[in-house]
Amino acid sequence: MKICHRYIGLQVLTGMIIATAILLPLFSFFDLLDQLDDVGKGTYTTREAFLFTALLMPRRFIQIAPFIALLGTVGALGALAVNLELVAMRVAGLSPLRISLAPVAIGGVLIVSTIALEYFVAPQFQQQATVLRAVALEQGAELGKGLGIWTRNEQNILRIGEMLHKKRAMDIEVMHFDRQGSLTAHVHARYADIFDESIWKLHDVTVRAFSPNHISLRKMHTLQWHSFLGPNDIASLTKPPESLTPMELVQHAEFLRTTGQKADAYIMALWRKVGGAIMTIAMILIAIPFVFGSVREGLGGKLILAALIGISIYLFDQIIANIGLVFQLNPVIVSVAPGLILIAIATHWLLRRTF
């Protein structure tokens, strides 16, 4: 039995590698086409478009991991079925439930890989891609970890320590210059509430005014500031929730809660990461039924049907997530329920085939 499981696991792993080699370049090509539409704006060139797409590939791999699991498992087990190897294993006493253990184990390896990417690679690369695009399109610049986001207009330099979301910025510095380039004022605020495209309400403010012979200092609880950033500029400085690590999502959600703000998008993004791991296992178990039908159906037909079912599940999952955000449904249920339901359906089918 160990030999059979090792052999099945190797075949499934090979199938997932082949699925990755097909799906990841395909989805990245669509990303590239989208980026090429912006080539020529600002200093955004074809080189930046290719680099942006490359930096986004770890995130895309995480997003398509369930499809990789589905198609890789169907392809590998389907090939074993066509070659009658699964029939031999069934005759030797392996039930569909036992056969499914090897693909599930490989699915565990895939999940561990996505978790490692989620913590150590994908967020950093995605944020670098966002900064690269923003700089090239002259929307803003992030100079590095701990240095914040910098942008400017003709007479002001703005530094934002961190954009939590489109309505809240942390650790604000504004430097005002006269037309001769001399610094006239420096404003620092602990955080800012962004009410519309031009009005920022600064909190815990320190204002230093500079004149040729004097420096004045004022401290205020709040100060209204007319920003030079437009809505698109603010959006470019906002890190998408999916680009944050799970720990960062927890911290941001907790901060928003303590300040009386809605954290639904961040909580949903956190649980969607958990749901993605559950969906990967669900896709592997759903793939098992495809390979126990008639071998005369052919492997190609099984792969096409699996792809259609995978796309349908993906669209359904996205719709449920958006409905959950709109109607403020429980993010845990919305994120993990689809995967758990699929696991229950697949497990029920396997048990019926076994007994």
Short mmCIF file of N, CA, C and O in Angstrom, two decimals, residues 99-201:
data_model
loop_
_atom_site.label_atom_id
_atom_site.label_comp_id
_atom_site.label_asym_id
_atom_site.label_seq_id
_atom_site.Cartn_x
_atom_site.Cartn_y
_atom_site.Cartn_z
N ILE A 99 -7.31 5.54 -2.05
CA ILE A 99 -6.58 6.13 -3.18
C ILE A 99 -6.50 7.64 -3.05
O ILE A 99 -5.52 8.27 -3.43
N SER A 100 -7.56 8.23 -2.48
CA SER A 100 -7.59 9.70 -2.35
C SER A 100 -6.61 10.22 -1.31
O SER A 100 -6.30 11.42 -1.30
N LEU A 101 -6.08 9.35 -0.43
CA LEU A 101 -5.17 9.82 0.62
C LEU A 101 -3.88 10.40 0.04
O LEU A 101 -3.35 11.38 0.55
N ALA A 102 -3.36 9.77 -1.01
CA ALA A 102 -2.11 10.25 -1.61
C ALA A 102 -2.28 11.62 -2.24
O ALA A 102 -1.47 12.53 -1.98
N PRO A 103 -3.33 11.87 -3.06
CA PRO A 103 -3.52 13.22 -3.59
C PRO A 103 -3.73 14.26 -2.48
O PRO A 103 -3.26 15.40 -2.60
N VAL A 104 -4.45 13.88 -1.42
CA VAL A 104 -4.67 14.83 -0.32
C VAL A 104 -3.34 15.19 0.35
O VAL A 104 -3.11 16.34 0.72
N ALA A 105 -2.46 14.20 0.49
CA ALA A 105 -1.14 14.48 1.08
C ALA A 105 -0.35 15.46 0.21
O ALA A 105 0.29 16.39 0.72
N ILE A 106 -0.41 15.26 -1.10
CA ILE A 106 0.26 16.21 -2.01
C ILE A 106 -0.41 17.57 -1.94
O ILE A 106 0.25 18.61 -2.01
N GLY A 107 -1.75 17.56 -1.77
CA GLY A 107 -2.44 18.83 -1.57
C GLY A 107 -1.95 19.55 -0.33
O GLY A 107 -1.85 20.78 -0.31
N GLY A 108 -1.63 18.79 0.72
CA GLY A 108 -1.05 19.39 1.92
C GLY A 108 0.28 20.07 1.62
O GLY A 108 0.57 21.16 2.14
N VAL A 109 1.10 19.44 0.79
CA VAL A 109 2.37 20.06 0.38
C VAL A 109 2.11 21.36 -0.38
O VAL A 109 2.79 22.37 -0.17
N LEU A 110 1.11 21.32 -1.27
CA LEU A 110 0.75 22.53 -2.02
C LEU A 110 0.29 23.64 -1.08
O LEU A 110 0.67 24.81 -1.25
N ILE A 111 -0.50 23.29 -0.07
CA ILE A 111 -0.99 24.29 0.89
C ILE A 111 0.17 24.88 1.68
O ILE A 111 0.24 26.10 1.90
N VAL A 112 1.10 24.04 2.13
CA VAL A 112 2.27 24.53 2.86
C VAL A 112 3.07 25.50 1.99
O VAL A 112 3.56 26.53 2.46
N SER A 113 3.19 25.17 0.71
CA SER A 113 3.92 26.05 -0.22
C SER A 113 3.23 27.40 -0.35
O SER A 113 3.89 28.45 -0.33
N THR A 114 1.89 27.39 -0.45
CA THR A 114 1.16 28.66 -0.57
C THR A 114 1.25 29.47 0.73
O THR A 114 1.34 30.69 0.68
N ILE A 115 1.26 28.79 1.88
CA ILE A 115 1.39 29.50 3.15
C ILE A 115 2.76 30.18 3.24
O ILE A 115 2.87 31.34 3.66
N ALA A 116 3.80 29.46 2.83
CA ALA A 116 5.14 30.04 2.84
C ALA A 116 5.21 31.26 1.91
O ALA A 116 5.78 32.30 2.26
N LEU A 117 4.62 31.12 0.73
CA LEU A 117 4.59 32.26 -0.20
C LEU A 117 3.78 33.41 0.39
O LEU A 117 4.15 34.58 0.23
N GLU A 118 2.68 33.09 1.08
CA GLU A 118 1.80 34.11 1.65
C GLU A 118 2.51 34.93 2.71
O GLU A 118 2.26 36.13 2.86
N TYR A 119 3.38 34.30 3.47
CA TYR A 119 4.07 34.99 4.55
C TYR A 119 5.35 35.69 4.11
O TYR A 119 5.66 36.79 4.58
N PHE A 120 6.11 35.07 3.22
CA PHE A 120 7.48 35.53 2.98
C PHE A 120 7.75 36.08 1.58
O PHE A 120 8.77 36.74 1.38
N VAL A 121 6.86 35.84 0.62
CA VAL A 121 7.19 36.23 -0.76
C VAL A 121 6.10 37.10 -1.38
O VAL A 121 6.36 38.23 -1.80
N ALA A 122 4.89 36.56 -1.49
CA ALA A 122 3.83 37.23 -2.26
C ALA A 122 3.51 38.65 -1.79
O ALA A 122 3.41 39.55 -2.62
N PRO A 123 3.32 38.91 -0.47
CA PRO A 123 3.00 40.29 -0.06
C PRO A 123 4.09 41.28 -0.44
O PRO A 123 3.80 42.37 -0.95
N GLN A 124 5.35 40.92 -0.18
CA GLN A 124 6.44 41.83 -0.49
C GLN A 124 6.53 42.09 -1.99
O GLN A 124 6.69 43.24 -2.42
N PHE A 125 6.42 41.05 -2.79
CA PHE A 125 6.52 41.21 -4.23
C PHE A 125 5.33 42.02 -4.77
O PHE A 125 5.50 42.88 -5.65
N GLN A 126 4.14 41.75 -4.26
CA GLN A 126 2.96 42.47 -4.74
C GLN A 126 3.05 43.95 -4.38
O GLN A 126 2.70 44.82 -5.18
N GLN A 127 3.52 44.25 -3.17
CA GLN A 127 3.66 45.65 -2.79
C GLN A 127 4.74 46.35 -3.59
O GLN A 127 4.60 47.52 -3.96
N GLN A 128 5.83 45.62 -3.90
CA GLN A 128 6.85 46.20 -4.78
C GLN A 128 6.28 46.48 -6.16
O GLN A 128 6.60 47.52 -6.79
N ALA A 129 5.44 45.57 -6.65
CA ALA A 129 4.82 45.78 -7.96
C ALA A 129 3.92 47.02 -7.93
O ALA A 129 3.91 47.81 -8.89
N THR A 130 3.15 47.18 -6.85
CA THR A 130 2.28 48.35 -6.72
C THR A 130 3.08 49.64 -6.70
O THR A 130 2.72 50.62 -7.35
N VAL A 131 4.19 49.62 -5.95
CA VAL A 131 5.05 50.82 -5.88
C VAL A 131 5.69 51.11 -7.23
O VAL A 131 5.74 52.26 -7.68
N LEU A 132 6.19 50.06 -7.90
CA LEU A 132 6.80 50.23 -9.22
C LEU A 132 5.83 50.90 -10.18
O LEU A 132 6.19 51.85 -10.89
N ARG A 133 4.62 50.43 -10.20
CA ARG A 133 3.61 50.99 -11.09
C ARG A 133 3.28 52.43 -10.71
O ARG A 133 3.16 53.30 -11.57
N ALA A 134 3.13 52.68 -9.39
CA ALA A 134 2.79 54.03 -8.94
C ALA A 134 3.87 55.03 -9.29
O ALA A 134 3.60 56.15 -9.73
N VAL A 135 5.13 54.63 -9.10
CA VAL A 135 6.25 55.53 -9.42
C VAL A 135 6.29 55.84 -10.91
O VAL A 135 6.43 56.99 -11.34
N ALA A 136 6.16 54.79 -11.73
CA ALA A 136 6.23 54.98 -13.19
C ALA A 136 5.08 55.82 -13.70
O ALA A 136 5.24 56.62 -14.64
N LEU A 137 3.90 55.68 -13.08
CA LEU A 137 2.74 56.46 -13.49
C LEU A 137 2.67 57.80 -12.77
O LEU A 137 1.67 58.52 -12.87
N GLU A 138 3.75 58.10 -11.99
CA GLU A 138 3.86 59.38 -11.28
C GLU A 138 2.70 59.59 -10.32
O GLU A 138 2.14 60.68 -10.20
N GLN A 139 2.37 58.51 -9.59
CA GLN A 139 1.29 58.60 -8.61
C GLN A 139 1.82 58.62 -7.18
O GLN A 139 1.11 58.94 -6.26
N GLY A 140 3.05 58.26 -6.97
CA GLY A 140 3.60 58.24 -5.62
C GLY A 140 4.78 57.30 -5.59
O GLY A 140 5.04 56.56 -6.52
N ALA A 141 5.54 57.32 -4.49
CA ALA A 141 6.72 56.48 -4.40
C ALA A 141 6.92 56.01 -2.97
O ALA A 141 6.86 56.80 -2.05
N GLU A 142 7.16 54.72 -2.82
CA GLU A 142 7.50 54.17 -1.51
C GLU A 142 8.98 53.81 -1.56
O GLU A 142 9.40 52.99 -2.37
N LEU A 143 9.77 54.42 -0.67
CA LEU A 143 11.21 54.30 -0.77
C LEU A 143 11.78 53.12 -0.01
O LEU A 143 12.96 52.87 -0.07
N GLY A 144 10.96 52.42 0.72
CA GLY A 144 11.47 51.27 1.43
C GLY A 144 10.76 51.07 2.74
O GLY A 144 10.05 51.94 3.24
N LYS A 145 10.99 49.90 3.33
CA LYS A 145 10.33 49.55 4.58
C LYS A 145 10.75 50.53 5.67
O LYS A 145 11.92 50.76 5.92
N GLY A 146 9.79 51.14 6.35
CA GLY A 146 10.06 52.07 7.42
C GLY A 146 10.22 53.52 6.97
O GLY A 146 10.19 54.43 7.79
N LEU A 147 10.41 53.73 5.67
CA LEU A 147 10.58 55.10 5.16
C LEU A 147 9.26 55.71 4.71
O LEU A 147 9.17 56.92 4.54
N GLY A 148 8.26 54.89 4.49
CA GLY A 148 6.95 55.40 4.13
C GLY A 148 6.79 55.67 2.65
O GLY A 148 7.61 55.30 1.82
N ILE A 149 5.70 56.37 2.34
CA ILE A 149 5.34 56.71 0.97
C ILE A 149 5.54 58.21 0.78
O ILE A 149 5.09 59.02 1.59
N TRP A 150 6.21 58.58 -0.30
CA TRP A 150 6.51 59.98 -0.57
C TRP A 150 5.89 60.40 -1.89
O TRP A 150 5.92 59.65 -2.88
N THR A 151 5.35 61.61 -1.93
CA THR A 151 4.85 62.19 -3.16
C THR A 151 4.89 63.71 -3.01
O THR A 151 5.09 64.23 -1.90
N ARG A 152 4.68 64.43 -4.09
CA ARG A 152 4.81 65.89 -4.02
C ARG A 152 4.05 66.55 -5.15
O ARG A 152 3.65 65.92 -6.13
N ASN A 153 3.83 67.88 -5.00
CA ASN A 153 3.42 68.73 -6.12
C ASN A 153 4.40 69.88 -6.19
O ASN A 153 5.55 69.76 -5.71
N GLU A 154 3.99 71.01 -6.74
CA GLU A 154 4.95 72.09 -6.98
C GLU A 154 5.55 72.65 -5.68
O GLU A 154 6.74 72.98 -5.64
N GLN A 155 4.76 72.76 -4.61
CA GLN A 155 5.25 73.45 -3.41
C GLN A 155 5.07 72.64 -2.13
O GLN A 155 5.24 73.19 -1.05
N ASN A 156 4.75 71.36 -2.25
CA ASN A 156 4.54 70.54 -1.06
C ASN A 156 5.16 69.16 -1.25
O ASN A 156 5.15 68.61 -2.36
N ILE A 157 5.71 68.65 -0.17
CA ILE A 157 6.16 67.26 -0.13
C ILE A 157 5.35 66.56 0.96
O ILE A 157 5.23 67.07 2.08
N LEU A 158 4.79 65.42 0.62
CA LEU A 158 3.96 64.66 1.56
C LEU A 158 4.60 63.30 1.81
O LEU A 158 4.97 62.60 0.88
N ARG A 159 4.74 62.99 3.10
CA ARG A 159 5.20 61.64 3.48
C ARG A 159 4.10 60.98 4.30
O ARG A 159 3.59 61.56 5.26
N ILE A 160 3.73 59.77 3.91
CA ILE A 160 2.72 58.99 4.62
C ILE A 160 3.41 57.74 5.15
O ILE A 160 3.96 56.95 4.37
N GLY A 161 3.40 57.58 6.46
CA GLY A 161 4.03 56.41 7.04
C GLY A 161 3.39 55.13 6.56
O GLY A 161 4.07 54.16 6.21
N GLU A 162 2.04 55.15 6.49
CA GLU A 162 1.32 53.96 6.04
C GLU A 162 -0.10 54.33 5.69
O GLU A 162 -0.76 55.08 6.42
N MET A 163 -0.57 53.82 4.54
CA MET A 163 -1.97 53.95 4.16
C MET A 163 -2.68 52.69 4.60
O MET A 163 -2.46 51.61 4.07
N LEU A 164 -3.55 52.81 5.63
CA LEU A 164 -4.29 51.64 6.08
C LEU A 164 -5.37 51.27 5.08
O LEU A 164 -5.60 50.10 4.79
N HIS A 165 -6.08 52.27 4.60
CA HIS A 165 -7.07 52.10 3.55
C HIS A 165 -7.35 53.48 2.98
O HIS A 165 -6.66 54.45 3.31
N LYS A 166 -8.33 53.60 2.10
CA LYS A 166 -8.55 54.85 1.38
C LYS A 166 -9.01 56.00 2.29
O LYS A 166 -8.97 57.16 1.88
N LYS A 167 -9.45 55.71 3.50
CA LYS A 167 -9.97 56.74 4.39
C LYS A 167 -9.10 56.97 5.62
O LYS A 167 -9.47 57.76 6.48
N ARG A 168 -7.97 56.29 5.75
CA ARG A 168 -7.15 56.45 6.93
C ARG A 168 -5.67 56.33 6.58
O ARG A 168 -5.26 55.35 5.97
N ALA A 169 -4.89 57.37 6.94
CA ALA A 169 -3.44 57.37 6.74
C ALA A 169 -2.77 57.59 8.08
O ALA A 169 -3.27 58.32 8.94
N MET A 170 -1.62 56.96 8.28
CA MET A 170 -0.89 57.03 9.54
C MET A 170 0.44 57.77 9.35
O MET A 170 1.06 57.69 8.29
N ASP A 171 0.86 58.48 10.42
CA ASP A 171 2.18 59.12 10.47
C ASP A 171 2.40 60.04 9.27
O ASP A 171 3.14 59.72 8.34
N ILE A 172 1.73 61.19 9.33
CA ILE A 172 1.72 62.13 8.20
C ILE A 172 2.75 63.25 8.42
O ILE A 172 2.86 63.81 9.51
N GLU A 173 3.49 63.56 7.38
CA GLU A 173 4.36 64.74 7.37
C GLU A 173 4.08 65.53 6.09
O GLU A 173 4.04 64.96 5.00
N VAL A 174 3.90 66.85 6.26
CA VAL A 174 3.71 67.74 5.11
C VAL A 174 4.74 68.86 5.21
O VAL A 174 4.82 69.55 6.25
N MET A 175 5.52 69.04 4.16
CA MET A 175 6.52 70.11 4.11
C MET A 175 6.13 71.11 3.03
O MET A 175 5.97 70.73 1.87
N HIS A 176 5.95 72.37 3.44
CA HIS A 176 5.56 73.44 2.53
C HIS A 176 6.79 74.26 2.15
O HIS A 176 7.60 74.62 3.02
N PHE A 177 6.90 74.57 0.86
CA PHE A 177 8.02 75.38 0.36
C PHE A 177 7.47 76.60 -0.36
O PHE A 177 6.37 76.55 -0.97
N ASP A 178 8.22 77.71 -0.31
CA ASP A 178 7.82 78.89 -1.09
C ASP A 178 8.34 78.73 -2.52
O ASP A 178 8.97 77.72 -2.87
N ARG A 179 8.08 79.71 -3.35
CA ARG A 179 8.45 79.60 -4.77
C ARG A 179 9.96 79.62 -4.98
O ARG A 179 10.45 79.26 -6.04
N GLN A 180 10.69 80.07 -3.97
CA GLN A 180 12.15 80.08 -4.07
C GLN A 180 12.75 78.75 -3.58
O GLN A 180 13.97 78.56 -3.59
N GLY A 181 11.89 77.85 -3.10
CA GLY A 181 12.38 76.55 -2.65
C GLY A 181 12.76 76.50 -1.19
O GLY A 181 13.34 75.50 -0.74
N SER A 182 12.42 77.54 -0.42
CA SER A 182 12.74 77.55 1.01
C SER A 182 11.61 76.92 1.80
O SER A 182 10.42 77.13 1.51
N LEU A 183 11.98 76.15 2.83
CA LEU A 183 10.99 75.51 3.68
C LEU A 183 10.30 76.55 4.54
O LEU A 183 10.95 77.29 5.28
N THR A 184 8.97 76.61 4.48
CA THR A 184 8.22 77.59 5.27
C THR A 184 7.44 76.96 6.41
O THR A 184 7.15 77.63 7.40
N ALA A 185 7.08 75.68 6.30
CA ALA A 185 6.32 75.04 7.37
C ALA A 185 6.50 73.53 7.29
O ALA A 185 6.69 72.95 6.21
N HIS A 186 6.43 72.93 8.47
CA HIS A 186 6.48 71.47 8.57
C HIS A 186 5.33 71.03 9.48
O HIS A 186 5.19 71.52 10.60
N VAL A 187 4.50 70.12 8.97
CA VAL A 187 3.34 69.65 9.72
C VAL A 187 3.49 68.15 9.93
O VAL A 187 3.77 67.40 8.99
N HIS A 188 3.30 67.74 11.18
CA HIS A 188 3.32 66.30 11.48
C HIS A 188 2.03 65.93 12.20
O HIS A 188 1.59 66.66 13.11
N ALA A 189 1.42 64.81 11.79
CA ALA A 189 0.19 64.33 12.43
C ALA A 189 0.32 62.83 12.67
O ALA A 189 0.90 62.11 11.85
N ARG A 190 -0.25 62.37 13.78
CA ARG A 190 -0.19 60.94 14.09
C ARG A 190 -1.00 60.14 13.09
O ARG A 190 -0.57 59.06 12.67
N TYR A 191 -2.17 60.64 12.70
CA TYR A 191 -2.95 59.98 11.66
C TYR A 191 -3.91 60.98 11.04
O TYR A 191 -4.07 62.11 11.55
N ALA A 192 -4.52 60.61 9.93
CA ALA A 192 -5.41 61.51 9.20
C ALA A 192 -6.63 60.74 8.73
O ALA A 192 -6.52 59.60 8.24
N ASP A 193 -7.80 61.36 8.87
CA ASP A 193 -9.03 60.83 8.27
C ASP A 193 -9.25 61.56 6.95
O ASP A 193 -9.22 62.79 6.90
N ILE A 194 -9.49 60.79 5.88
CA ILE A 194 -9.65 61.36 4.55
C ILE A 194 -11.13 61.37 4.22
O ILE A 194 -11.74 60.31 4.02
N PHE A 195 -11.72 62.57 4.18
CA PHE A 195 -13.17 62.67 4.01
C PHE A 195 -13.59 62.65 2.55
O PHE A 195 -14.59 62.07 2.19
N ASP A 196 -12.84 63.32 1.71
CA ASP A 196 -13.14 63.27 0.27
C ASP A 196 -11.81 63.42 -0.46
O ASP A 196 -10.75 63.22 0.11
N GLU A 197 -11.88 63.77 -1.73
CA GLU A 197 -10.67 63.80 -2.55
C GLU A 197 -9.69 64.89 -2.15
O GLU A 197 -8.54 64.86 -2.57
N SER A 198 -10.10 65.88 -1.34
CA SER A 198 -9.18 66.96 -1.04
C SER A 198 -9.09 67.33 0.44
O SER A 198 -8.16 68.04 0.83
N ILE A 199 -10.02 66.89 1.28
CA ILE A 199 -10.04 67.30 2.67
C ILE A 199 -9.53 66.16 3.56
O ILE A 199 -10.10 65.07 3.58
N TRP A 200 -8.44 66.44 4.29
CA TRP A 200 -7.90 65.51 5.27
C TRP A 200 -8.03 66.15 6.65
O TRP A 200 -7.70 67.32 6.83
N LYS A 201 -8.50 65.38 7.62
CA LYS A 201 -8.55 65.85 9.00
C LYS A 201 -7.39 65.22 9.75
O LYS A 201 -7.37 64.02 10.02
#
